[in-house]
């Protein structure tokens, strides 16, 4: 029993030591990915053309609005539109991958939110129209 307790303590100590001194390369990669996510949320604003176009077309017809919504949300933002804050960081693979992935998610969220808003407006307008026709 004594040996089992000592073995467990040694295993816990080695696990704690490994956790306390993580590999610096792994930490740097995690930090780059986290920084890229934060930077993308802060600096990527060029989604407005895609989301605005989707909103305008969807207000005319939600079915037609699916065309720009699907087309614009399926592709990654162009590099010229990313507005990344640091060129040197952007050239590092982990930062680039995380930044572009987050920017695409932001773009998709804005595009589909605008499509949903337009769909809701059309639904509300249809309900009001049906109610007004029922009263006559």
mmCIF file of N, CA and C in Angstrom, residues 6 33 52 63 75 77 82 84 90 102 123:
data_model
loop_
_atom_site.group_PDB
_atom_site.id
_atom_site.type_symbol
_atom_site.label_atom_id
_atom_site.label_comp_id
_atom_site.label_asym_id
_atom_site.label_seq_id
_atom_site.Cartn_x
_atom_site.Cartn_y
_atom_site.Cartn_z
ATOM 1 N N UNK A 6 3.192 6.111 -2.798
ATOM 2 C CA UNK A 6 4.402 6.802 -3.257
ATOM 3 C C UNK A 6 4.409 6.899 -4.779
ATOM 4 N N UNK A 33 -3.037 31.777 -32.137
ATOM 5 C CA UNK A 33 -4.415 31.501 -32.537
ATOM 6 C C UNK A 33 -5.393 32.367 -31.756
ATOM 7 N N UNK A 52 -24.853 43.440 -46.485
ATOM 8 C CA UNK A 52 -25.790 44.464 -46.956
ATOM 9 C C UNK A 52 -26.478 44.065 -48.245
ATOM 10 N N UNK A 63 -36.465 34.276 -51.009
ATOM 11 C CA UNK A 63 -35.992 33.159 -51.831
ATOM 12 C C UNK A 63 -34.823 33.612 -52.697
ATOM 13 N N UNK A 75 -17.632 31.417 -49.360
ATOM 14 C CA UNK A 75 -16.231 31.702 -49.666
ATOM 15 C C UNK A 75 -15.573 32.524 -48.558
ATOM 16 N N UNK A 77 -13.262 35.461 -46.923
ATOM 17 C CA UNK A 77 -13.060 36.866 -47.278
ATOM 18 C C UNK A 77 -11.743 37.043 -48.045
ATOM 19 N N UNK A 82 -9.396 41.799 -45.261
ATOM 20 C CA UNK A 82 -9.242 41.273 -43.905
ATOM 21 C C UNK A 82 -8.859 42.334 -42.875
ATOM 22 N N UNK A 84 -6.077 43.071 -41.377
ATOM 23 C CA UNK A 84 -5.285 42.547 -40.257
ATOM 24 C C UNK A 84 -4.332 43.631 -39.752
ATOM 25 N N UNK A 90 0.627 38.146 -39.568
ATOM 26 C CA UNK A 90 -0.253 37.555 -40.569
ATOM 27 C C UNK A 90 0.494 36.554 -41.453
ATOM 28 N N UNK A 102 -11.744 32.881 -38.377
ATOM 29 C CA UNK A 102 -12.631 33.737 -37.581
ATOM 30 C C UNK A 102 -13.318 34.771 -38.474
ATOM 31 N N UNK A 123 -42.101 38.227 -43.525
ATOM 32 C CA UNK A 123 -43.124 37.446 -42.841
ATOM 33 C C UNK A 123 -44.112 38.359 -42.115
#
